[in-house]
PDB file of C-alpha atoms in Angstrom:
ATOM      1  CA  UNK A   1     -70.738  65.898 -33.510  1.00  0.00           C
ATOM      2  CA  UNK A   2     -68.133  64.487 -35.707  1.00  0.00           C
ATOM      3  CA  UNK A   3     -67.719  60.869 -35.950  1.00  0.00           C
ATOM      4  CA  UNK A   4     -64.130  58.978 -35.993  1.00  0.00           C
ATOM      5  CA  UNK A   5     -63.216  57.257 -39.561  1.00  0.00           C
ATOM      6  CA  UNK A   6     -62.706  53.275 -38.665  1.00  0.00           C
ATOM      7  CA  UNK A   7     -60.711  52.962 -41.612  1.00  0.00           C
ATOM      8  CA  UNK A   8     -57.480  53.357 -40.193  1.00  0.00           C
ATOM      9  CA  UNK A   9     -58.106  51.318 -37.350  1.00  0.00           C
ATOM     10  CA  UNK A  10     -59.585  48.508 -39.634  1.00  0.00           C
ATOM     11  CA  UNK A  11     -56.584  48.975 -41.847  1.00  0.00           C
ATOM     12  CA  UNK A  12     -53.865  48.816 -39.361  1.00  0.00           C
ATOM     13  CA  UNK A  13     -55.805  45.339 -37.899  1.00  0.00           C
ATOM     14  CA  UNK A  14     -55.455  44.017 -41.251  1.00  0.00           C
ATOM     15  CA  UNK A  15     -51.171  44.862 -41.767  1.00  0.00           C
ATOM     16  CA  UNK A  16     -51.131  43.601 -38.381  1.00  0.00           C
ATOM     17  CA  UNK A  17     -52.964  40.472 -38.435  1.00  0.00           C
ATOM     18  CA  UNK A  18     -51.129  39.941 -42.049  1.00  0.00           C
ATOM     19  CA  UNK A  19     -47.382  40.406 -40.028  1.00  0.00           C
ATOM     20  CA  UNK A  20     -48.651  38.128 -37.559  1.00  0.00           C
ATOM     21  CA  UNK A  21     -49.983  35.143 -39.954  1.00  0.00           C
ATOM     22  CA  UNK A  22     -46.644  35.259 -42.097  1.00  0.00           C
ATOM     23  CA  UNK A  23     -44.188  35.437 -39.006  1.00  0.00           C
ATOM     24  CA  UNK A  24     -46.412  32.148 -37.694  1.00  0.00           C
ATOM     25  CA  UNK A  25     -45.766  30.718 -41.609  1.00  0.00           C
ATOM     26  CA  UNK A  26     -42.469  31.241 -41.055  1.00  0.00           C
ATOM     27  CA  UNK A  27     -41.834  29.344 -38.293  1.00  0.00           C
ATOM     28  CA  UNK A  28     -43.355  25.975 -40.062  1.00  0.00           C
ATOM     29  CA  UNK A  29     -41.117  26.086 -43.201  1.00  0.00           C
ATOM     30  CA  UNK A  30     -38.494  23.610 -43.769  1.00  0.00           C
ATOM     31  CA  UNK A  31     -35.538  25.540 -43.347  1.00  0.00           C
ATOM     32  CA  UNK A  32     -36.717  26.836 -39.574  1.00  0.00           C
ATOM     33  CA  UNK A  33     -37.770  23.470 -38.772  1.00  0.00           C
ATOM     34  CA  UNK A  34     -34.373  21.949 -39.185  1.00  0.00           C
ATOM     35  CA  UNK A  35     -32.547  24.617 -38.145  1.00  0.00           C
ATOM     36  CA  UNK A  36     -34.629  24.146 -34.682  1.00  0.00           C
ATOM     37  CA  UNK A  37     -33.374  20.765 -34.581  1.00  0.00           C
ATOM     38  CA  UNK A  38     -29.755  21.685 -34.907  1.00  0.00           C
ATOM     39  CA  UNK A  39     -30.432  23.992 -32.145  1.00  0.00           C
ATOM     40  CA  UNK A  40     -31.692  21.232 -30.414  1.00  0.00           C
ATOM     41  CA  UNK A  41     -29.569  19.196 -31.197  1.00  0.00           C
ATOM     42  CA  UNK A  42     -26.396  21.172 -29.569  1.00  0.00           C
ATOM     43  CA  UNK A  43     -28.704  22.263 -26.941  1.00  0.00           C
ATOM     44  CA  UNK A  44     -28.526  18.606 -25.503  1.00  0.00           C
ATOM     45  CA  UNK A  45     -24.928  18.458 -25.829  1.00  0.00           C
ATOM     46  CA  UNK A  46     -24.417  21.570 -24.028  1.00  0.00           C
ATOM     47  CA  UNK A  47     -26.496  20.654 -20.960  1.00  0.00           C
ATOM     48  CA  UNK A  48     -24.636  17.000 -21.358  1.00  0.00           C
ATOM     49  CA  UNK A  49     -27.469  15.475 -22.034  1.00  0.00           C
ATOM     50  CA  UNK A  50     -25.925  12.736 -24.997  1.00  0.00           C
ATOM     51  CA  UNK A  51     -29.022  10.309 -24.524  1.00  0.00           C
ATOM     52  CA  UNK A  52     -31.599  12.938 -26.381  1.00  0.00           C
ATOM     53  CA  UNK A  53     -29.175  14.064 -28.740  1.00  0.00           C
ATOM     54  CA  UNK A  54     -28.600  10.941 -29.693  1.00  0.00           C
ATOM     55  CA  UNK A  55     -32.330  10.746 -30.988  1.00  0.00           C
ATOM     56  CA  UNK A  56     -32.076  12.908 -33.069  1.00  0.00           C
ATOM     57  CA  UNK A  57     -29.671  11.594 -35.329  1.00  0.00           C
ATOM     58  CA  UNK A  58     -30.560   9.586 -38.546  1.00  0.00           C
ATOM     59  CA  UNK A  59     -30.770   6.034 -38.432  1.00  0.00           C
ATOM     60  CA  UNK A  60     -27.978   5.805 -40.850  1.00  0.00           C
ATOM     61  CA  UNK A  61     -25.477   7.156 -38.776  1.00  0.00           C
ATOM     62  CA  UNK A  62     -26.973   5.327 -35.715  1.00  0.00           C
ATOM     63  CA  UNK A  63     -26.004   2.131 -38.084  1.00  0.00           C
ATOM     64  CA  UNK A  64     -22.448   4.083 -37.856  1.00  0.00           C
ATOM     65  CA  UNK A  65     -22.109   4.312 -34.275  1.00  0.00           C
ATOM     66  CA  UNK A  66     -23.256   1.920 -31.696  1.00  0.00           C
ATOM     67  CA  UNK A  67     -25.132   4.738 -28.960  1.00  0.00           C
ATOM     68  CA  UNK A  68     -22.759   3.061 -26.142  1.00  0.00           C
ATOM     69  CA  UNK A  69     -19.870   4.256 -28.383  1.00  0.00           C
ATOM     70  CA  UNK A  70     -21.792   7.653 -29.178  1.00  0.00           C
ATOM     71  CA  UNK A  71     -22.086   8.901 -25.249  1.00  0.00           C
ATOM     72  CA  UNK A  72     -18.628   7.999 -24.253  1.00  0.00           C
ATOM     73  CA  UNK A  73     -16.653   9.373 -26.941  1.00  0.00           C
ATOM     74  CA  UNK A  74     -19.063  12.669 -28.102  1.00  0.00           C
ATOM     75  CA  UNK A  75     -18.816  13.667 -24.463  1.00  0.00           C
ATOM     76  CA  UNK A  76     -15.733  12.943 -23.850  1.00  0.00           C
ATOM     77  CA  UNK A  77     -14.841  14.707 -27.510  1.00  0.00           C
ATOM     78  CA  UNK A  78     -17.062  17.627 -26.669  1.00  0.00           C
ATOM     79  CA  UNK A  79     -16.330  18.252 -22.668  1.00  0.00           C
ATOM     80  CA  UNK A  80     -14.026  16.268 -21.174  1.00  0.00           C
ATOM     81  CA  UNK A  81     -10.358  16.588 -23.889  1.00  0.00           C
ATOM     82  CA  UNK A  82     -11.223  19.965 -23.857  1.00  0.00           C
ATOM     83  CA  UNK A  83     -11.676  20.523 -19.758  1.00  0.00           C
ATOM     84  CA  UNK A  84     -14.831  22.077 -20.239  1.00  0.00           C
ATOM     85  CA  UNK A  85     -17.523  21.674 -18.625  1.00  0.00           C
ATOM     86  CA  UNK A  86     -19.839  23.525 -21.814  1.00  0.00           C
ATOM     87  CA  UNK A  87     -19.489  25.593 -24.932  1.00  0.00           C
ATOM     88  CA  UNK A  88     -21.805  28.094 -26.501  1.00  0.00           C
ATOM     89  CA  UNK A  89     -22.675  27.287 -30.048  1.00  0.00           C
ATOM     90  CA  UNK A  90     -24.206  29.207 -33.311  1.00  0.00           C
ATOM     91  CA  UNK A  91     -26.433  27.962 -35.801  1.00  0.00           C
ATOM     92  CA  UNK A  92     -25.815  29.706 -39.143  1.00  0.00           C
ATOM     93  CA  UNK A  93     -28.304  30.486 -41.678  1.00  0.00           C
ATOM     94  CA  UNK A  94     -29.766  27.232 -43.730  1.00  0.00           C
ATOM     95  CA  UNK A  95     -28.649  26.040 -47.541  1.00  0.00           C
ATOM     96  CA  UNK A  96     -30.563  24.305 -49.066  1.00  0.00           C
ATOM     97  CA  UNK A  97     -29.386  20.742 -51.325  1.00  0.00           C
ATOM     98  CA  UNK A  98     -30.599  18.351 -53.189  1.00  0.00           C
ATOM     99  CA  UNK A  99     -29.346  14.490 -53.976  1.00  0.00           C
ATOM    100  CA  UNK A 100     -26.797  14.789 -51.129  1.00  0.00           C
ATOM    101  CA  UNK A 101     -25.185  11.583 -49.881  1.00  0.00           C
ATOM    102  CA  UNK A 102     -23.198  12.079 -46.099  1.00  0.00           C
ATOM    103  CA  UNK A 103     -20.614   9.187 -47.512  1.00  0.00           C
ATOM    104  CA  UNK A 104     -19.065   8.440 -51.150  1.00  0.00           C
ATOM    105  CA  UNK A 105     -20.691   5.848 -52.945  1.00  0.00           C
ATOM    106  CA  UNK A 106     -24.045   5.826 -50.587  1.00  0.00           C
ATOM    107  CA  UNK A 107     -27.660   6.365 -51.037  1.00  0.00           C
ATOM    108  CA  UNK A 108     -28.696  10.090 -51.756  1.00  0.00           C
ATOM    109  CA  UNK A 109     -31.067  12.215 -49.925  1.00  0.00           C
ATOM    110  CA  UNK A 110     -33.282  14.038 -52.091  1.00  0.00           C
ATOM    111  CA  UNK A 111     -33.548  17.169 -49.831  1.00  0.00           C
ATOM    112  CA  UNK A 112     -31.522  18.192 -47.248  1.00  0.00           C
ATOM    113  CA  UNK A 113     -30.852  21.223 -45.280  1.00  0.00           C
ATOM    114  CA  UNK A 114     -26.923  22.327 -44.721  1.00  0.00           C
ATOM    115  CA  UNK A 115     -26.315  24.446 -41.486  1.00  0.00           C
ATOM    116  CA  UNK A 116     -22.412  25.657 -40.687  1.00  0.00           C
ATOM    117  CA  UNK A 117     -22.284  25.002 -37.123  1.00  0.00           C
ATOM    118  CA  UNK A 118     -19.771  27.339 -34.400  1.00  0.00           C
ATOM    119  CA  UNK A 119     -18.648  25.529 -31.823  1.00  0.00           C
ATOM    120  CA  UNK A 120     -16.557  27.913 -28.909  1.00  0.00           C
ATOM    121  CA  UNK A 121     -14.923  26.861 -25.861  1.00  0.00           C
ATOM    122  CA  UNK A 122     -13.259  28.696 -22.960  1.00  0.00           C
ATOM    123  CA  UNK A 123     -10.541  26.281 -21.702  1.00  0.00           C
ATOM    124  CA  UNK A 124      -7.620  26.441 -19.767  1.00  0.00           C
ATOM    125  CA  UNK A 125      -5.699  26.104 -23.090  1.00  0.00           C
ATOM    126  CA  UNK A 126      -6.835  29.568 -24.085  1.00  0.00           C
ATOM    127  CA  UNK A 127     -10.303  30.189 -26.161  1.00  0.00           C
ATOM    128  CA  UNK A 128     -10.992  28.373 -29.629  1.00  0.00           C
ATOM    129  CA  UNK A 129     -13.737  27.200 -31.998  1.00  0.00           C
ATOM    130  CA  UNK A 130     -14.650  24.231 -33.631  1.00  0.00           C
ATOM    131  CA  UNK A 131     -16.692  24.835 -37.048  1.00  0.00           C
ATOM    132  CA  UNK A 132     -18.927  21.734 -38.709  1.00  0.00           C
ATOM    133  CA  UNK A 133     -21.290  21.477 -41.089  1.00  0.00           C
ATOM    134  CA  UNK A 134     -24.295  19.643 -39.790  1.00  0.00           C
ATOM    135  CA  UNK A 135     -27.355  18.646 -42.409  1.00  0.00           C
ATOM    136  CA  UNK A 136     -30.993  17.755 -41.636  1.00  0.00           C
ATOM    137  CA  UNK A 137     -33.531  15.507 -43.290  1.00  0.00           C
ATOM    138  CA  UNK A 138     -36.587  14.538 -43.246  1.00  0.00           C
ATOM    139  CA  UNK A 139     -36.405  10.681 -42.213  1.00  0.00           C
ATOM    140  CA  UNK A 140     -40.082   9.143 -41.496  1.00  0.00           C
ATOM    141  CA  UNK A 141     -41.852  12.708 -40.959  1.00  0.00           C
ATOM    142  CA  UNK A 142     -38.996  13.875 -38.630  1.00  0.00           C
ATOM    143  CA  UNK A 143     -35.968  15.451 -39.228  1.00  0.00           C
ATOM    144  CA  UNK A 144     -33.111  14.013 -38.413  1.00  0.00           C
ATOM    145  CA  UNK A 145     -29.053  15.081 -37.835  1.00  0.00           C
ATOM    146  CA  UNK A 146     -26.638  13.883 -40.610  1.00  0.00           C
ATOM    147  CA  UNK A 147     -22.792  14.296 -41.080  1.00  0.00           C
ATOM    148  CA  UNK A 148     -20.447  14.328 -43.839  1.00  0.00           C
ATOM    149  CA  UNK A 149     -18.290  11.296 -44.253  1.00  0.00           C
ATOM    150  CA  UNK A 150     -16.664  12.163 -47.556  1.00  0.00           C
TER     151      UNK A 150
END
């Protein structure tokens, strides 16, 4: 009676449970953590749902924009000057930069992550986009939306 050789089962465990641990890595590194948020982020928005979005902005643009002021005019910005009632939206892929500041003269952020953001719209004024650059920090062990004010 011949007996099976374990080694390539034992071997293909191994590749496998290797694939499996990095893709799990992957999903805790920086750049996929703030990229989640974006997603997030415009996720709210696109269900109208301004409160939670709100939260996840940094405190310094908070300091920017009263949250009163934030949910009547983002909406209104987003859905309502358009005559929309949603949009889709597309993340792109993360860069990386270091001693950014979102306004000219202010405070830098040692590490933040850049994401170009697609905003798209089917309106009765035909279909567009709207592109933005969105950036992500870390701000108190949570990562928090910034925009560019230079």
């Amino acid at each position: 009676m011949r007996r099976r050789n374990p080694k390539p089962i034992l071997l293909i465990s191994i590749v496998l449970l290797i694939v499996i641990s990095g893709f799990i890595a992957y999903q805790f590194t920086p750049s996929v953590q703030a990229k989640k948020i974006v997603q997030d982020f415009y996720s709210y928005e696109q269900s109208g749902d301004f409160d939670d979005s709100w939260e996840l902005l940094h405190p310094q643009i908070m300091d920017r924009l009263d949250k009163f002021t934030y949910l009547e005019t983002r909406s209104k910005m987003l859905l309502l000057s358009f005559d929309v009632n949603t949009f889709s939206y597309e993340v792109g892929h993360a860069n990386k930069m270091k001693n950014w500041a979102f306004e000219k003269n202010g405070n830098s952020f040692d590490v933040v992550y850049e994401f170009p953001v697609t905003l798209a719209y089917e309106s009765k004024f035909g279909n567009f986009t709207i592109q933005q650059k969105v950036y992500v920090t870390m701000e108190e062990d949570e990562w928090r939306i910034l925009w560019d004010y230079k």
